[in-house]
Coordinates of C-alpha atoms in Angstrom, one line a residue:
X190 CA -2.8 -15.2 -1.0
X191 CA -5.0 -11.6 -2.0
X192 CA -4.3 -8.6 -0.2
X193 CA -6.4 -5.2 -1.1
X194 CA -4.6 -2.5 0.2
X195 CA -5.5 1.4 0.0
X196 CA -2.9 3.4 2.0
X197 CA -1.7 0.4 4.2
X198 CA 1.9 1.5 4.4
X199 CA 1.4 1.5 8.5
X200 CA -0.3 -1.8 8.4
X201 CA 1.1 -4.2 5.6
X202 CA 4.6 -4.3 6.6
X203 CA 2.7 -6.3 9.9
X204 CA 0.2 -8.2 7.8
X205 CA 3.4 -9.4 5.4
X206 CA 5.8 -10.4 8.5
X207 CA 2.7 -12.4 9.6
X208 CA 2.4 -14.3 6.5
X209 CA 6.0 -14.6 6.2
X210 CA 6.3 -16.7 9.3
X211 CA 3.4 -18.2 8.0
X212 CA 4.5 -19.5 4.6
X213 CA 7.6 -20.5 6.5
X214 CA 6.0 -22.9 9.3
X215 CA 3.8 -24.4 6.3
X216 CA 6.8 -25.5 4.8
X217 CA 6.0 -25.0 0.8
X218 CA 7.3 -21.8 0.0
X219 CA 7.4 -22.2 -3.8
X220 CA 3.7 -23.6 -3.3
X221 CA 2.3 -20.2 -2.3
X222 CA 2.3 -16.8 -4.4
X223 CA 1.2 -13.6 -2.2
X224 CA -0.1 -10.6 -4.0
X225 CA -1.0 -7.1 -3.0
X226 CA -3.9 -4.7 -4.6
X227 CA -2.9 -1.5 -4.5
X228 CA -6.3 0.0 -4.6
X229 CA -5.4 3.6 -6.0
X230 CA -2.9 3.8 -3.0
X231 CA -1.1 7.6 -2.4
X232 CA 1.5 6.4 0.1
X233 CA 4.2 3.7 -0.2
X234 CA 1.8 0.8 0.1
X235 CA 3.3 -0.6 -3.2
X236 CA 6.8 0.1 -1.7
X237 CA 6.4 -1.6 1.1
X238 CA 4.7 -5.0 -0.2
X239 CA 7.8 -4.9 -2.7
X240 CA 10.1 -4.8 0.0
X241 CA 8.4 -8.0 1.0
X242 CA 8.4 -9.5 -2.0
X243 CA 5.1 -9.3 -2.9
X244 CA 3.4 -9.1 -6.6
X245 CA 1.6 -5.9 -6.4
X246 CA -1.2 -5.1 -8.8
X247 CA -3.0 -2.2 -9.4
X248 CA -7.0 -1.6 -9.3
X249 CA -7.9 1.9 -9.6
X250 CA -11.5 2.2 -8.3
X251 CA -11.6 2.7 -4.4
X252 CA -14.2 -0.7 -4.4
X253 CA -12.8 -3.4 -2.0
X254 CA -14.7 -6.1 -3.8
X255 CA -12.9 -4.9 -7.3
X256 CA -9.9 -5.1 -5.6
X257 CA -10.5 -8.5 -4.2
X258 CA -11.3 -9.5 -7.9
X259 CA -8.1 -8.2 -9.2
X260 CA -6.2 -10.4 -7.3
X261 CA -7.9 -13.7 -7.9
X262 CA -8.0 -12.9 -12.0
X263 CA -3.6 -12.6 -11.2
X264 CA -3.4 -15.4 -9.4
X265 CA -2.5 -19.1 -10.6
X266 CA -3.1 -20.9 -7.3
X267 CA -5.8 -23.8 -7.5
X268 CA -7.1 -22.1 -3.9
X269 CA -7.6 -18.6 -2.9
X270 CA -7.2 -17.0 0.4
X271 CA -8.1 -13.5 0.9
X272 CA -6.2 -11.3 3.7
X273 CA -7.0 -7.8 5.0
X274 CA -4.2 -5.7 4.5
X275 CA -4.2 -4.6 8.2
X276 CA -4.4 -8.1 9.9
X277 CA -2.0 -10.5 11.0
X278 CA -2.5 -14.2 11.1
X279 CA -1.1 -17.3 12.7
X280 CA 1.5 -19.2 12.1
X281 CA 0.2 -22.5 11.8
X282 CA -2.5 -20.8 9.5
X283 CA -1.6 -21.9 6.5
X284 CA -1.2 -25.1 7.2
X285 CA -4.2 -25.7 8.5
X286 CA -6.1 -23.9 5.6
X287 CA -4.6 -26.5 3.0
X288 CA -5.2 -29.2 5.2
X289 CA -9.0 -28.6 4.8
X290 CA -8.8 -28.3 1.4
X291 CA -6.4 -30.5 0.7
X292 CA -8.9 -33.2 2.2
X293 CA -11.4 -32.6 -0.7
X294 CA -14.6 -32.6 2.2
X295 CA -14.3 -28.7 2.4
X296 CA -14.8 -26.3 -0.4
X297 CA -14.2 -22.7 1.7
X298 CA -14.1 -20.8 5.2
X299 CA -13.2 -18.1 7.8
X300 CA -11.4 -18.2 10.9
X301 CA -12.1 -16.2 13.9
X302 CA -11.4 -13.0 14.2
X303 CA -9.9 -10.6 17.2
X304 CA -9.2 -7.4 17.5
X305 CA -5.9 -5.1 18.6
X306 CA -7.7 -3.2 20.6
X307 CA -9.2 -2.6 24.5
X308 CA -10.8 -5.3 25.8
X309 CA -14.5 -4.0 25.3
X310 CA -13.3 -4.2 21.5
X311 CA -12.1 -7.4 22.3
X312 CA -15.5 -8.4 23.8
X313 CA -17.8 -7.7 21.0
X314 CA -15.4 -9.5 18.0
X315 CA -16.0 -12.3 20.0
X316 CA -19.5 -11.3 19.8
X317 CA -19.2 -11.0 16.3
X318 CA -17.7 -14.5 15.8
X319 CA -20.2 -16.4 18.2
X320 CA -23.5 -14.4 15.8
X321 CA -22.2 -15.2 12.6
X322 CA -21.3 -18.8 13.8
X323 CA -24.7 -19.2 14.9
X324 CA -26.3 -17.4 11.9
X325 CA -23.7 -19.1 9.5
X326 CA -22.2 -15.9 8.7
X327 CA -18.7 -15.0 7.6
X328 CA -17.0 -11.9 7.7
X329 CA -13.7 -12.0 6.0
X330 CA -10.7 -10.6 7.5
X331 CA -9.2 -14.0 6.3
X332 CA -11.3 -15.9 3.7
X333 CA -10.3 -19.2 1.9
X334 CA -11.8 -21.3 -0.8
X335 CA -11.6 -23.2 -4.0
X336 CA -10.6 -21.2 -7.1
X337 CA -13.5 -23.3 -8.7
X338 CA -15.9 -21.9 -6.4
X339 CA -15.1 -18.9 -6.3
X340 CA -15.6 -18.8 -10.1
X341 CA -18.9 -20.6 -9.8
X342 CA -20.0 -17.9 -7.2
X343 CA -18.8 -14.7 -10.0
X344 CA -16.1 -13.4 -7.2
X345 CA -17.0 -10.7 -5.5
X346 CA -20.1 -8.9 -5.8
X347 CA -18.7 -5.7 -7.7
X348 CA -22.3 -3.8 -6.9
X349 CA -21.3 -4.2 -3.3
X350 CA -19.4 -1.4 -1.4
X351 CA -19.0 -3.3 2.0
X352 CA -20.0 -6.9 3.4
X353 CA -18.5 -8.5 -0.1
X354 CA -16.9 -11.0 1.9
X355 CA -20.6 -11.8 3.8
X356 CA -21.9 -12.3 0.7
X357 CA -19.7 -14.3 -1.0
X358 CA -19.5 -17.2 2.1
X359 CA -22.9 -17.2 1.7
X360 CA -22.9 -18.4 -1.7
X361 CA -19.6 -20.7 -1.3
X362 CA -21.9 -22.3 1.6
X363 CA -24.6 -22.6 -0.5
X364 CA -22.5 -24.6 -3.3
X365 CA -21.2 -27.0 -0.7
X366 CA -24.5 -28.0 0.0
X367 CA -24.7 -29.2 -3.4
X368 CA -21.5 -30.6 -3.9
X369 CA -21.6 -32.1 -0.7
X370 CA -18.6 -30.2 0.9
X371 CA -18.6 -28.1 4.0
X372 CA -17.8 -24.3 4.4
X373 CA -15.9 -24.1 8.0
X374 CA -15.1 -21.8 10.2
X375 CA -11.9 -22.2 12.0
X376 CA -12.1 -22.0 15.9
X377 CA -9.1 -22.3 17.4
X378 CA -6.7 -20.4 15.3
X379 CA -7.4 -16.3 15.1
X380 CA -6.7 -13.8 13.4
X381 CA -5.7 -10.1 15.0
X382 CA -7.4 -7.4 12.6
X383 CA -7.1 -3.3 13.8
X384 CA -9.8 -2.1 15.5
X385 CA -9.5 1.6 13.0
X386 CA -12.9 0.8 11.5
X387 CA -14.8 0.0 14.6
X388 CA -13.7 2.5 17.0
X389 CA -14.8 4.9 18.5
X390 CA -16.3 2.1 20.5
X391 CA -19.5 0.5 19.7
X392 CA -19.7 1.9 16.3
X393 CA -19.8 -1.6 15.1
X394 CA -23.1 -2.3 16.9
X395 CA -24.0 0.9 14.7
X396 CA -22.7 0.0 11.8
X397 CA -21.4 -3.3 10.8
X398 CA -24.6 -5.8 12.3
X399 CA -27.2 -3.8 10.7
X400 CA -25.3 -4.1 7.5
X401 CA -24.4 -7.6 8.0
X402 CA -28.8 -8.5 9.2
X403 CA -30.4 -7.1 5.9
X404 CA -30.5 -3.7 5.3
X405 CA -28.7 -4.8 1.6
X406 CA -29.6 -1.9 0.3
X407 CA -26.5 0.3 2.4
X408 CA -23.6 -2.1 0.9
X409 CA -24.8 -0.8 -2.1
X410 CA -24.0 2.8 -1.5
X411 CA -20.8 4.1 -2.3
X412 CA -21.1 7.4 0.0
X413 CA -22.3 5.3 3.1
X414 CA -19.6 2.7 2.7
X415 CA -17.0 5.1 2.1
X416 CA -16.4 6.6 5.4
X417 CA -15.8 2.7 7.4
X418 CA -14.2 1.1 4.5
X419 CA -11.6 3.9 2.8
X420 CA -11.9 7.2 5.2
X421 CA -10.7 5.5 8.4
X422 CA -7.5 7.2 10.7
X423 CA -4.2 5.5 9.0

C-alpha cells in the first residue's frame, strides 16, 4: 500500500489506524507492506508514519504523481494500492481488493468515495461517484491494480500536476479490454477522504469536473494545480 504525503501529520495518524484495522481484518499481515512518501514534508509527517510502522521514502519534488511513482519503484508487492494520505478506509477493504484480484478476471479499480464533511459536501461526492461511474471515470482516493499494469501503463503520468489518478484508470481500463479483464469500481464499501480541497463549498464544481471533462491542458500546470493539491488549510 502507497501513501504520498506532504505535511499530513494531522491526517495520516487517521489514514494509518484505518489501514491498521484493515490489514488486521484481512488477516495476512506479513502479506502486506505499507509505505509513506514523504513528498518534501516540513512537519512530522515522517514521524508519524514511523510511529506506525510504516516504510517512509522520500520524493523531493512537490508532484503527487512523482510521489505515487516513488512508492511503487519501493515496493515488492505483486499488486499496488494507492491511498490518500488524508483518507480512511474500511475494514473489510482489503480483503475485498485481493479478492478481485486474486480471482485473475480483474486487472484494477476504485471504490467510492465520501467525504467528512456537511452534507451538501456529502451530496456532490456522491455526485462525483455516480458521473464517473457513468463516464467510466476514476478518481483515486483509493486506487488498486496489478503491478504488471501499472508498468505496462508507465505509472503515473509525471507531466501531470493533478488528475494522475484519472488518467491512469483510464489506461488500466483500456488494458483490460485487451487482456480481457475488468477494471471495477467498488460500490458498496467507501472510503471517507477530507473535504480540505473542495471546500469552500462547491469549489469542486469549479475546479475538479472541468479538470476531470478535458481541459488537459490545466493538469499540466504546476501554478494552477498547486493551490488544490499542496496549498490547502492542514
Amino acid at each position: 500500500m502507497i501513501i504520498p504525503a506532504y505535511n499530513e501529520e494531522g491526517y495520516i495518524g487517521n489514514t494509518l489506524e484505518s489501514v491498521k484495522r484493515a490489514i488486521g481484518a484481512y488477516g495476512n499481515a506479513g502479506g502486506v507492506e505499507v509505505i509513506v512518501v514523504d513528498n518534501n514534508s516540513t512537519d512530522g509527517t515522517a514521524a508519524v508514519a514511523t510511529g506506525y510502522g510504516a516504510r517512509v521514502v522520500f520524493e523531493g519534488e512537490n508532484m503527487i504523481a512523482k510521489a505515487r511513482n516513488a512508492g511503487a519503484r519501493a515496493s515488492r508487492g505483486e499488486y499496488l494500492v494507492f491511498l490518500d494520505a488524508d483518507t480512511t478506509i474500511d475494514s473489510s477493504l482489503l480483503r475485498r481488493v485481493d479478492g478481485l484480484l486474486e480471482s485473475g478476471a480483474v486487472i484494477g479499480g476504485g471504490v467510492f468515495i465520501d467525504y467528512d464533511a456537511h452534507w451538501d459536501l456529502r451530496v456532490l461526492a456522491r455526485l462525483m461517484n455516480y458521473l464517473c461511474f457513468v463516464f467510466r471515470k476514476q478518481w483515486g482516493a483509493f486506487l488498486f491494480c496489478e503491478r504488471a499494469a501499472f508498468e505496462r501503463a508507465g505509472g503515473f503520468d509525471k507531466t501531470m500536476y493533478g488528475l494522475e489518478d484519472v488518467a491512469l484508470a483510464k489506461l488500466l481500463r483500456a488494458d483490460g479490454k485487451l487482456s480481457g479483464k475488468r477494471f471495477v469500481v467498488i460500490s458498496d464499501c467507501r472510503v471517507v477522504t477530507s473535504a480540505r480541497r473542495v471546500a469552500p463549498r462547491w469549489k469542486m464544481l469549479r475546479t475538479r469536473l472541468p479538470m476531470m471533462w478535458g481541459l488537459k491542458r490545466k493538469v499540466r500546470d504546476p501554478v494552477r494545480c498547486r493551490p488544490i493539491w499542496y496549498d490547502v488549510d492542514r
